[in-house]
Tab-separated table of C-alpha atoms in Angstrom:
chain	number	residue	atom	x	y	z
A	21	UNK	CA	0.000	0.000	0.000
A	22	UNK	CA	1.447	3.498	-0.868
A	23	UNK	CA	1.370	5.951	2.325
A	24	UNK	CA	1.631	9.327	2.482
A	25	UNK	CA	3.051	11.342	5.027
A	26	UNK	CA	2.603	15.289	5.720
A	27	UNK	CA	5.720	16.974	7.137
A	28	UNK	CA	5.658	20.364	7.965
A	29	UNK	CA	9.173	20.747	7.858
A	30	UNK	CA	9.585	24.900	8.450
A	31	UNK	CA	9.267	25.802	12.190
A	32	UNK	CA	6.773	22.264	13.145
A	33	UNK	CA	5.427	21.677	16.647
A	34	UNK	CA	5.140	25.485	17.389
A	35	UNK	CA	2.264	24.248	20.069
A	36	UNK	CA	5.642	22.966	22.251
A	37	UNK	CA	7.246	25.938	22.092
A	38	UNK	CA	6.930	26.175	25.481
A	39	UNK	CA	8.813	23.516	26.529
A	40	UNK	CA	11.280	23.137	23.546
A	41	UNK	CA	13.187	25.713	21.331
A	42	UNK	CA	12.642	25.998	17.820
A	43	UNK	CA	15.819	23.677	17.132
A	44	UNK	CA	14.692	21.175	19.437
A	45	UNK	CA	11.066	20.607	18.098
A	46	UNK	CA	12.750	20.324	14.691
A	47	UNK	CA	14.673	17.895	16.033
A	48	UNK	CA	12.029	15.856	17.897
A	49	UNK	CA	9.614	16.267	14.891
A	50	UNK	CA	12.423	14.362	12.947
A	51	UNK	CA	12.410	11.869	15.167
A	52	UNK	CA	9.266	11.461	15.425
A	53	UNK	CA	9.356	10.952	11.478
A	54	UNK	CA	11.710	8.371	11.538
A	55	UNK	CA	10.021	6.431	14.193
A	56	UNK	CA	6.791	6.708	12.375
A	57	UNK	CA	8.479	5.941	8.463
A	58	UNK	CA	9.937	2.821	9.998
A	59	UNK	CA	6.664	1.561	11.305
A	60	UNK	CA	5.039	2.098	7.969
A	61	UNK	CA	8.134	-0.264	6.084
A	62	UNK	CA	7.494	-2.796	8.622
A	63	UNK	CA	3.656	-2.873	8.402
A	64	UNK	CA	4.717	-3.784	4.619
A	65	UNK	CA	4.204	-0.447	3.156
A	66	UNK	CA	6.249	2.127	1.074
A	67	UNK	CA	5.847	5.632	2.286
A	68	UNK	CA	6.386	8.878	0.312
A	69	UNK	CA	7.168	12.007	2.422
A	70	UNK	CA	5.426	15.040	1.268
A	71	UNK	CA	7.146	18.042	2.421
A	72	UNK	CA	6.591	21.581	2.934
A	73	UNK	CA	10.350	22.208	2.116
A	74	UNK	CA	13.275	20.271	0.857
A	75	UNK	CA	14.246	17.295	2.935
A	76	UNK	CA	17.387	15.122	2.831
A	77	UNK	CA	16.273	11.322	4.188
A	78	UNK	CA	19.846	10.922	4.659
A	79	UNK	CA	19.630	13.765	7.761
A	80	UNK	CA	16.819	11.017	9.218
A	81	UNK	CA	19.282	8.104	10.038
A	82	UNK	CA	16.570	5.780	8.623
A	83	UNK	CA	18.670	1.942	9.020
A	84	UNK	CA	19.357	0.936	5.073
A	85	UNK	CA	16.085	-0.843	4.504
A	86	UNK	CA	13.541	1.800	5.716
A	87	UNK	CA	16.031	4.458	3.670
A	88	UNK	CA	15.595	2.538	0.583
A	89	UNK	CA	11.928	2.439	1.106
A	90	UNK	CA	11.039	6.031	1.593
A	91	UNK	CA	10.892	8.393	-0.981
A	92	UNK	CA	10.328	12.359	-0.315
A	93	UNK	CA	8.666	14.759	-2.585
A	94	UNK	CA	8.446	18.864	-1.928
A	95	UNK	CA	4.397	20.288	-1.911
A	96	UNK	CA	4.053	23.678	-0.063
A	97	UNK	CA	0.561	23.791	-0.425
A	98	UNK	CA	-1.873	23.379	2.757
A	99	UNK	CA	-2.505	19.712	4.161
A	100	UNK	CA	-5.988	19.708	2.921
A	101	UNK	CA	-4.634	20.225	-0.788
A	102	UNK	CA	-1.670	18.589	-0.431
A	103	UNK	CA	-3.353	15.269	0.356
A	104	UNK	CA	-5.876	15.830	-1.830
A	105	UNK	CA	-3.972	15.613	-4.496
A	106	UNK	CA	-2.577	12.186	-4.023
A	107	UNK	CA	-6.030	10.569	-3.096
A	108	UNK	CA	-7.006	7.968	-5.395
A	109	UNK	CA	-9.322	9.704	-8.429
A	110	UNK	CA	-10.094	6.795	-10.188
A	111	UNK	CA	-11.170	3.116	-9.742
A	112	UNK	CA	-7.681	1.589	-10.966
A	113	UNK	CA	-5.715	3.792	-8.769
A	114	UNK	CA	-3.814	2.215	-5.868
A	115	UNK	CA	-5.589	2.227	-2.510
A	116	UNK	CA	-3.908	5.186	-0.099
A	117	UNK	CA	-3.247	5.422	3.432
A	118	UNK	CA	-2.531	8.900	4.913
A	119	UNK	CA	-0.595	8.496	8.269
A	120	UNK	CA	0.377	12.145	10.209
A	121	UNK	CA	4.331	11.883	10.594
A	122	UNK	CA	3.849	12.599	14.725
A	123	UNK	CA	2.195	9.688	15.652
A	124	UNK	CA	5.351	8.515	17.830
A	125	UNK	CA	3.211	5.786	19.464
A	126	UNK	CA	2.244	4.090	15.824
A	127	UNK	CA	3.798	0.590	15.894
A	128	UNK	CA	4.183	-2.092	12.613
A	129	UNK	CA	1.485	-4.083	14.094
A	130	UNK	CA	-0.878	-1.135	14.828
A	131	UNK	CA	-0.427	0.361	10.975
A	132	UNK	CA	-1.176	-3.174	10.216
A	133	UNK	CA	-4.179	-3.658	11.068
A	134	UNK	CA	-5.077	-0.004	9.767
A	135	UNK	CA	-3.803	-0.858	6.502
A	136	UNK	CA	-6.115	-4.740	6.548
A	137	UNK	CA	-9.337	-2.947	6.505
A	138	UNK	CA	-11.237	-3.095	2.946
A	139	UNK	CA	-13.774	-0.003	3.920
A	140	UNK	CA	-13.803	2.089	1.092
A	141	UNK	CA	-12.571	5.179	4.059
A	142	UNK	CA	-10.846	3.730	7.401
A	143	UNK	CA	-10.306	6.618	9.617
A	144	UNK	CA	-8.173	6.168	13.277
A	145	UNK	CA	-9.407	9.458	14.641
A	146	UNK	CA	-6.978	11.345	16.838
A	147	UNK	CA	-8.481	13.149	20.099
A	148	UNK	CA	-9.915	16.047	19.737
A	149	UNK	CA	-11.716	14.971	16.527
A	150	UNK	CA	-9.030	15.022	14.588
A	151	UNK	CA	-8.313	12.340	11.658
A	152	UNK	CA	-4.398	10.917	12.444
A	153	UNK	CA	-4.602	8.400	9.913
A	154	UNK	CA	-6.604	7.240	7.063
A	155	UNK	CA	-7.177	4.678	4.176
A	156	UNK	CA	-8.868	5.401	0.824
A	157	UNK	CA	-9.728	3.576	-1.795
A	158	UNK	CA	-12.858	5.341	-2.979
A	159	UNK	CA	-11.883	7.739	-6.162
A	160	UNK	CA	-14.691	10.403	-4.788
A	161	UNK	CA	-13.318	10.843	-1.065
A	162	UNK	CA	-11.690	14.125	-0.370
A	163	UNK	CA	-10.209	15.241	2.929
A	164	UNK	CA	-10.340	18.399	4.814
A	165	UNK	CA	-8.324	18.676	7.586
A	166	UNK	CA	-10.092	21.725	9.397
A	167	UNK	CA	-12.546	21.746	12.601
A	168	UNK	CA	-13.411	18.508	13.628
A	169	UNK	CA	-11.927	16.559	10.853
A	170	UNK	CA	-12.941	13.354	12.062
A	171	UNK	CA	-16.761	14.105	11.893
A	172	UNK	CA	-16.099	15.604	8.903
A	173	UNK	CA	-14.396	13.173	7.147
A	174	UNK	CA	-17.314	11.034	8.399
A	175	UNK	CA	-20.119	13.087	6.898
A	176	UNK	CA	-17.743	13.201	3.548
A	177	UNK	CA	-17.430	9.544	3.351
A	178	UNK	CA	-21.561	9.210	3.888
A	179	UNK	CA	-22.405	11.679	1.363
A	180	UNK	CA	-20.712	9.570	-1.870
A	181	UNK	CA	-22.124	6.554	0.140
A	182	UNK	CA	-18.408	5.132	0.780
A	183	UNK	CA	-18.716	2.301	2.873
A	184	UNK	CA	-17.040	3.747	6.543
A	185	UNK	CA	-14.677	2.055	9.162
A	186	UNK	CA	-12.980	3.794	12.277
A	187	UNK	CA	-10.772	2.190	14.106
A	188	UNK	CA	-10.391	1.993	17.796
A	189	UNK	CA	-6.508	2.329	18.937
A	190	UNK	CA	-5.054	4.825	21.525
A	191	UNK	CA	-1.604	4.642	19.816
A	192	UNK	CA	-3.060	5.864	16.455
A	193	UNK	CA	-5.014	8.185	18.728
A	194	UNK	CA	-1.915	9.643	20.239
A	195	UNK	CA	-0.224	12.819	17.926
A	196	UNK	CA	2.403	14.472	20.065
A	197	UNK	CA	1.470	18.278	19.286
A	198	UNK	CA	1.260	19.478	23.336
A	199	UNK	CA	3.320	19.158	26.244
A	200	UNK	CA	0.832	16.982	28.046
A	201	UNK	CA	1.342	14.670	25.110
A	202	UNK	CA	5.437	14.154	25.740
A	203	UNK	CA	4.027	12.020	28.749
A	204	UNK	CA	2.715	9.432	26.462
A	205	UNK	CA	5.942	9.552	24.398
A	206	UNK	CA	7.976	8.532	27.278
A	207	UNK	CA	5.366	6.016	28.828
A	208	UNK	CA	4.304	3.886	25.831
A	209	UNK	CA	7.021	4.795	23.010
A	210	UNK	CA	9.584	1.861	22.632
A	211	UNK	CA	13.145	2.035	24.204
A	212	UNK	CA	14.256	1.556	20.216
A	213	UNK	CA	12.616	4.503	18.696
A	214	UNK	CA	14.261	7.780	18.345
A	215	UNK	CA	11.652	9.740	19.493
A	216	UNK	CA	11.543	8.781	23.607
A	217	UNK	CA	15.606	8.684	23.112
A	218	UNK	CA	15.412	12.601	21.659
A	219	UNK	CA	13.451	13.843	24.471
A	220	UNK	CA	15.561	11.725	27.540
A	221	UNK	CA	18.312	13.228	25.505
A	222	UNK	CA	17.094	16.576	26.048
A	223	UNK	CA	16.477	16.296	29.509
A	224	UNK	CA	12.682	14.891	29.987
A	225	UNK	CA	11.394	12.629	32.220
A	226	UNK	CA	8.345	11.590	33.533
A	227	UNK	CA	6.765	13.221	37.212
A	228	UNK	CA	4.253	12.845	39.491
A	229	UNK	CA	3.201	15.655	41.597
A	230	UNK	CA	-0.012	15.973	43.110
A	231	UNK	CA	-1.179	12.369	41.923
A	232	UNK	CA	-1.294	13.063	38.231
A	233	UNK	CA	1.538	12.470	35.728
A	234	UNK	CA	3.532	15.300	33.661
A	235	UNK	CA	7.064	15.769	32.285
A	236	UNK	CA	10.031	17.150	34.341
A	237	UNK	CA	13.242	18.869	32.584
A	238	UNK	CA	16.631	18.698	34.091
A	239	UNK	CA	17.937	22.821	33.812
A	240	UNK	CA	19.473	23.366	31.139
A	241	UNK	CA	22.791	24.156	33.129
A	242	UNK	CA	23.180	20.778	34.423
A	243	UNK	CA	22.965	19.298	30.864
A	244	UNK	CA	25.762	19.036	28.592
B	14	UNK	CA	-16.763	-12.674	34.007
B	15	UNK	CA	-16.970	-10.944	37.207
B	16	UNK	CA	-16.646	-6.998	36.676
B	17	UNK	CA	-15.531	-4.227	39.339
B	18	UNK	CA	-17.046	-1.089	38.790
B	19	UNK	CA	-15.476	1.608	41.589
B	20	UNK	CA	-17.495	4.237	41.814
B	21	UNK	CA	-17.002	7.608	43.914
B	22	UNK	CA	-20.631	8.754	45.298
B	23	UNK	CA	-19.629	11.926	47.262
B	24	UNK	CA	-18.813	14.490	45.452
B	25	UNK	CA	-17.708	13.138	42.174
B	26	UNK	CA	-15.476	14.667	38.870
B	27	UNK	CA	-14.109	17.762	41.080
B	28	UNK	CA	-11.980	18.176	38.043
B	29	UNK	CA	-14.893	19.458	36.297
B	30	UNK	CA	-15.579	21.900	38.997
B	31	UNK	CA	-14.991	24.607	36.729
B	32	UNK	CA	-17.775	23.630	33.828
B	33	UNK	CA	-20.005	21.514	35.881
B	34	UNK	CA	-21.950	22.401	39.533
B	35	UNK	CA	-21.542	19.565	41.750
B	36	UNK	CA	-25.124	18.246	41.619
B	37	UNK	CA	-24.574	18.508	37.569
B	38	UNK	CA	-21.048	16.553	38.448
B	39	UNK	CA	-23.063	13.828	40.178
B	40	UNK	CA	-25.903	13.707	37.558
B	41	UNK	CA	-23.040	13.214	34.421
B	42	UNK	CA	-21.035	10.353	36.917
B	43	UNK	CA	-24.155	8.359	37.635
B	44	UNK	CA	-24.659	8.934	33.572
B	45	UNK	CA	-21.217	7.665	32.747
B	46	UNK	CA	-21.960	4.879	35.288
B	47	UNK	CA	-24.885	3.503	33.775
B	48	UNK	CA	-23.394	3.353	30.387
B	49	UNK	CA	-20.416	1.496	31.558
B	50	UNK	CA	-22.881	-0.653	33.503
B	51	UNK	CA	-25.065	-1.322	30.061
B	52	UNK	CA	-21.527	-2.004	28.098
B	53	UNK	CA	-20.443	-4.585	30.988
B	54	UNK	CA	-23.720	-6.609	30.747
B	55	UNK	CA	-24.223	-6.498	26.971
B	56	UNK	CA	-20.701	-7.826	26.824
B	57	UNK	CA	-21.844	-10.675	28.794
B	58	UNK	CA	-20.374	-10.103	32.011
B	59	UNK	CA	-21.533	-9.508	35.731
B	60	UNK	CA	-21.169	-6.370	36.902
B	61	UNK	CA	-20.643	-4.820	40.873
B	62	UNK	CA	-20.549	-1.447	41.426
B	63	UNK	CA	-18.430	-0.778	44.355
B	64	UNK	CA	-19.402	2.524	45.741
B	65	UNK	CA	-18.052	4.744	48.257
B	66	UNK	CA	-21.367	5.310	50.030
B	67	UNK	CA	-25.091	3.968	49.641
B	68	UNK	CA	-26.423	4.028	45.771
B	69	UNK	CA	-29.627	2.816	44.934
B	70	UNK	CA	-29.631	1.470	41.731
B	71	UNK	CA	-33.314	2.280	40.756
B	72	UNK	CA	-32.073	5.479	40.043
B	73	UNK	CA	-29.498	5.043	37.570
B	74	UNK	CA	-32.470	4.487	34.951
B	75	UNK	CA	-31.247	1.237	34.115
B	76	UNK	CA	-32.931	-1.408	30.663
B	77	UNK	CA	-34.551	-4.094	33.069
B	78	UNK	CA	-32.218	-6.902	31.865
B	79	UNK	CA	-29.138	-4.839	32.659
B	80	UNK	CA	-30.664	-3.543	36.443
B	81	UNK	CA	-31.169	-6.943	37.242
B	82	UNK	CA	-27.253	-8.217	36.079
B	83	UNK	CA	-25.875	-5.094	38.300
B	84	UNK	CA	-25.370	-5.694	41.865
B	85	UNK	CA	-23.889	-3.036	44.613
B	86	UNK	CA	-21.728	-3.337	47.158
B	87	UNK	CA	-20.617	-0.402	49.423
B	88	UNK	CA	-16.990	-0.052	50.328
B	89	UNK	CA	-15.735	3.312	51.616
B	90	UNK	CA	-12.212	2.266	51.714
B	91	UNK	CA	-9.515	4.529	49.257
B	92	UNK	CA	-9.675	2.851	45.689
B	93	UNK	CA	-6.320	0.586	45.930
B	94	UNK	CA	-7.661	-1.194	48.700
B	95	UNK	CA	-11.421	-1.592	47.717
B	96	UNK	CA	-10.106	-2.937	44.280
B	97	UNK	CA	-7.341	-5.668	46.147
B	98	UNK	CA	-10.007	-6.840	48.898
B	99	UNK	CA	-12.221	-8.285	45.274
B	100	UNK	CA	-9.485	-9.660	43.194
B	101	UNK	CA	-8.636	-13.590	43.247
B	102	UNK	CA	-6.832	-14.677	46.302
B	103	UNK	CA	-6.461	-18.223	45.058
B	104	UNK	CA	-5.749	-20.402	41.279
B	105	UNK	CA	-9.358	-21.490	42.148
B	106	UNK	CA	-10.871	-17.805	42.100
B	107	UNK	CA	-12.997	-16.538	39.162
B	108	UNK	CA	-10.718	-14.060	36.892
B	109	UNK	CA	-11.890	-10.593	37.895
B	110	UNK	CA	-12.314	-7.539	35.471
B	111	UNK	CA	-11.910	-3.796	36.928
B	112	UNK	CA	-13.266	-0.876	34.465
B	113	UNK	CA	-13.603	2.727	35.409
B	114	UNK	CA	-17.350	3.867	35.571
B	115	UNK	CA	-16.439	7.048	33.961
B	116	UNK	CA	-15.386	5.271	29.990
B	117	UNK	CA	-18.078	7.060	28.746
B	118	UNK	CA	-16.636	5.743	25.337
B	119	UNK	CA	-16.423	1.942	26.221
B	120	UNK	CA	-18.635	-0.026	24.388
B	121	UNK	CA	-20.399	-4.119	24.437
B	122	UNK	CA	-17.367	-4.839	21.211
B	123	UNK	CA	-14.487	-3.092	23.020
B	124	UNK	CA	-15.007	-4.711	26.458
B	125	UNK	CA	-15.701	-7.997	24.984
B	126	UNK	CA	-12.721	-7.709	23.508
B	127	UNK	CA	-10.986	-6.847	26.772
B	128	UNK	CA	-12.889	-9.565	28.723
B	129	UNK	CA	-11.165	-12.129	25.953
B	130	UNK	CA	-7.907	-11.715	26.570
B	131	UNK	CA	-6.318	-14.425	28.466
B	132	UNK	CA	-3.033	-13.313	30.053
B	133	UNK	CA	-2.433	-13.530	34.131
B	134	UNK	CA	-2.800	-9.851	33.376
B	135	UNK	CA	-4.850	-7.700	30.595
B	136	UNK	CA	-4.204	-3.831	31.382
B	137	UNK	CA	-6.595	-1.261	29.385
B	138	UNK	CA	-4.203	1.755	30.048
B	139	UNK	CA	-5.520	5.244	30.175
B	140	UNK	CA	-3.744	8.757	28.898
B	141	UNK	CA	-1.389	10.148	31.518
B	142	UNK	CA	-0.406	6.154	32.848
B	143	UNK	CA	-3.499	5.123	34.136
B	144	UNK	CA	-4.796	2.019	34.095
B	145	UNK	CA	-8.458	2.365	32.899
B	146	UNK	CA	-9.460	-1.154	32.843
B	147	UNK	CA	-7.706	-4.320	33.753
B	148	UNK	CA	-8.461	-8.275	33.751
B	149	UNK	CA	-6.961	-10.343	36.730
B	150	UNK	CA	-6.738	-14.095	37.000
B	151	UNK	CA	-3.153	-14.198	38.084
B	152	UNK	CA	-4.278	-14.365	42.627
B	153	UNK	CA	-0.597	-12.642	43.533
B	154	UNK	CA	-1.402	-9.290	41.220
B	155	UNK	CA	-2.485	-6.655	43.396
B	156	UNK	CA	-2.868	-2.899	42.216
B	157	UNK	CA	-1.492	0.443	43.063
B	158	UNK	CA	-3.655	3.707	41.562
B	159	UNK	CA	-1.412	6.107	42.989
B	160	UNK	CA	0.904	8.006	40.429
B	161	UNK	CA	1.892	6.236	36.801
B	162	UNK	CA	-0.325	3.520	37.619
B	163	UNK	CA	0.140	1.729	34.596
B	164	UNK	CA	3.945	1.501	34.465
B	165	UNK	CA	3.354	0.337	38.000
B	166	UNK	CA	1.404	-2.410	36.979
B	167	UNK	CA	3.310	-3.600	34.154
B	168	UNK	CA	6.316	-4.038	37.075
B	169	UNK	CA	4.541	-5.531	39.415
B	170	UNK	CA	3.010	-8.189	36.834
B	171	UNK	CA	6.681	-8.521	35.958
B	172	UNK	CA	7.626	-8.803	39.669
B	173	UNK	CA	5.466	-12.027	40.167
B	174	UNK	CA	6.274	-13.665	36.668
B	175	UNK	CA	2.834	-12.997	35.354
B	176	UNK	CA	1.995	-12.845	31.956
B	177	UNK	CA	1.041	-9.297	30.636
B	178	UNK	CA	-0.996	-7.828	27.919
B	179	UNK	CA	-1.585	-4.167	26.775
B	180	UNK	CA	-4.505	-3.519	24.846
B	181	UNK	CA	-4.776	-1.308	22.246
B	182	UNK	CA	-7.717	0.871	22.516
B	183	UNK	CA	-9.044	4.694	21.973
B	184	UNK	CA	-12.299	4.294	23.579
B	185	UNK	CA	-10.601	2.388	26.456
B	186	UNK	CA	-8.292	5.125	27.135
B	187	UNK	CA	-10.436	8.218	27.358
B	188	UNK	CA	-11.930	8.312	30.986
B	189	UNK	CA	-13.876	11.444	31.466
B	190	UNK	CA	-12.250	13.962	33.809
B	191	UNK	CA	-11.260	17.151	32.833
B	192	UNK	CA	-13.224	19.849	30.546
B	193	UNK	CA	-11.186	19.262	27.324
B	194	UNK	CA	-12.582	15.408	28.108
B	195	UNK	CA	-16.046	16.084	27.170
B	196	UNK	CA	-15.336	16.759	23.557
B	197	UNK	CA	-15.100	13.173	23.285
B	198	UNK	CA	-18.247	12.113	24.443
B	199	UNK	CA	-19.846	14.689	21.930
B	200	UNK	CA	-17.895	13.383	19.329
B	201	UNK	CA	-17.890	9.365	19.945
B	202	UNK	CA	-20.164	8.628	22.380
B	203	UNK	CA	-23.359	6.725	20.856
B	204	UNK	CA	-26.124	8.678	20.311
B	205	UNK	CA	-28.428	6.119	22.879
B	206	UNK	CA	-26.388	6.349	25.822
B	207	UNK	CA	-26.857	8.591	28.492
B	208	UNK	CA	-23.680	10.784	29.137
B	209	UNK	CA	-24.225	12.450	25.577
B	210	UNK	CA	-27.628	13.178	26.050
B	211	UNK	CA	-26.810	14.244	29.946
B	212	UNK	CA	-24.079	16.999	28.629
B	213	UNK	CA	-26.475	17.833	25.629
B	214	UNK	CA	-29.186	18.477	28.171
B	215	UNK	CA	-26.903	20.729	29.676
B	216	UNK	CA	-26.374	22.502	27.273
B	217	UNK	CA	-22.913	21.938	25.695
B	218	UNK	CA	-21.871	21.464	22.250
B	219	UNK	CA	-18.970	21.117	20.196
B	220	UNK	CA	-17.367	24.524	19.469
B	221	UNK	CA	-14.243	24.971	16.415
B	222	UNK	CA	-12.041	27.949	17.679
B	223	UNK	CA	-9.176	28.857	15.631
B	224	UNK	CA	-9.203	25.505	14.451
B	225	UNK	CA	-9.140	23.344	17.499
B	226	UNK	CA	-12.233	21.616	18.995
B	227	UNK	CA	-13.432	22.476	22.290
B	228	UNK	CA	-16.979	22.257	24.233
B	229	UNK	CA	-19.612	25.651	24.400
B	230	UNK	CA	-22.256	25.586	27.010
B	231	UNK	CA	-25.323	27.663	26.352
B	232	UNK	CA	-25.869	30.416	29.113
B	233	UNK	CA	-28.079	29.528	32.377
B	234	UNK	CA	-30.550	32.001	31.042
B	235	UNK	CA	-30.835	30.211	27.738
B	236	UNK	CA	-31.857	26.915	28.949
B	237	UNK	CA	-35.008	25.772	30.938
């Protein structure tokens, strides 16, 4: 299956800005990118990158199989249109999966399982009503990625009477766009990826204060 | 399967203080409860809501097959300790299921699916490291709520060589307490149950502000 993946590659993650400097989020949202581009070769798919500026895979330290895999192509349009314009529009066109690249919890097995379903839309719905990933074969479906995407994409897919999945998973669920969200990151995200190894790097780590969960970060002056 | 249902009768949801009075709190808990209850017996188990004080069940509004599946039990010891007093002391003790009565998103399917697992250990975890809903049949497990419950539980399945599953699950995940919560239930919760209709009765609705989702609630002197 042929997967595209959204990268906002000027100045991403600008809702962490509070917690991370502009260098840093760049840094964890390549990461993050990695992690997820590596899941999608392992689920059995081959992922194109489509991003908002040039990108060099060889600055992602992708291991040689997942590098050979991946291919990248520049669109500075807005998501909606971006997307759009790599949705299938006609019945012999290949089936495509959309998977957002900060989805650090997305695992082989979880993309998967997406990927099985043989609705004409799947949708994993993030929270918030977002839409985190999706699968489309039908050559009528068209995105739009404002408000509440999720029932939106819903409504879309009833309207040219597309037949509709959504499927239940927290780790699809789970895009890292807030500092609340760097909890999960370092709770569920595998030792391997690069993602929970950027943000130990940079000083994280989970806290509990006051019975409820957060992230901690070491002072800067007692890092390296 | 037996099913534990904790539920906190005194002054429920204070996280919610700031959207929600505390009789309105109460109303939306008992809400919540009753569609976990529904989900629990439509998935074919037997459920016991363990409450911190008295709670007659004729007024949760309960279908007659499911008021008659649901006993209650009261037990107004702290949550750790209620929960470890009802799970198996012995190989010869039914497996025991614990679910949160406020998943306002868990459904018959998802806790079926839970309810199936077979591990000493089955953990549901929630966002932040809770542990939303778990399945015990392993009689040394005991839990621990207090701080990042889930990674607690994980080590102390480890700790007594039991084996552990994680399951995978959105609806699981989402327990209902804080304000940004109850865009969820507007947005997945099924149209029949009660905790939609309860927050739509409340007034509240989904709301898109510069492009993220949130919850409006109609002024007092709007509504009845």
């Amino acid at each position: 299956m042929h997967v595209v993946v959204p990268f906002a590659a000027i100045d991403p993650k600008t809702r962490l800005a509070s917690v991370l400097s502009s260098a840093e989020r760049s840094t964890l949202a390549r990461a993050m990118l990695a992690d997820v581009l590596t899941a999608v070769v392992e689920a059995g798919a081959e992922p194109t990158v489509v991003s908002t500026a040039p990108l060099d895979p060889a600055t992602l330290s992708l291991e040689a199989p997942v590098r050979d895999a991946v291919s990248v192509t520049v669109d500075d349009r807005p998501l909606t249109e971006a997307v759009n314009a790599r949705l299938p529009a006609s019945r012999d066109d290949e089936t495509t999966a959309v998977v957002m690249s900060d989805l650090a919890l997305a695992t082989p097995d979880t993309l998967a399982a997406l990927f099985a379903h043989d609705a004409a839309v799947t949708i994993a719905p993030g929270r918030s009503g977002g839409t985190n990933a999706l699968v489309v074969s039908h050559p009528e479906f068209r995105v739009d990625y404002h408000g509440t995407s999720y029932l939106d994409h819903c409504e879309i897919a009833r309207d040219i009477d597309a037949s509709l999945e959504t499927v239940d998973s927290f780790r699809l669920s789970t895009d890292i766009d807030e500092p609340t969200d760097l909890v999960e990151v370092l709770i569920h995200g595998d030792e391997a990826d690069r993602a929970p190894a950027c943000l130990r790097g940079l000083g994280f780590d989970l806290e509990t204060r006051d019975g409820r969960v957060g992230v901690s970060r070491l002072e800067e002056t007692t890092r390296e």
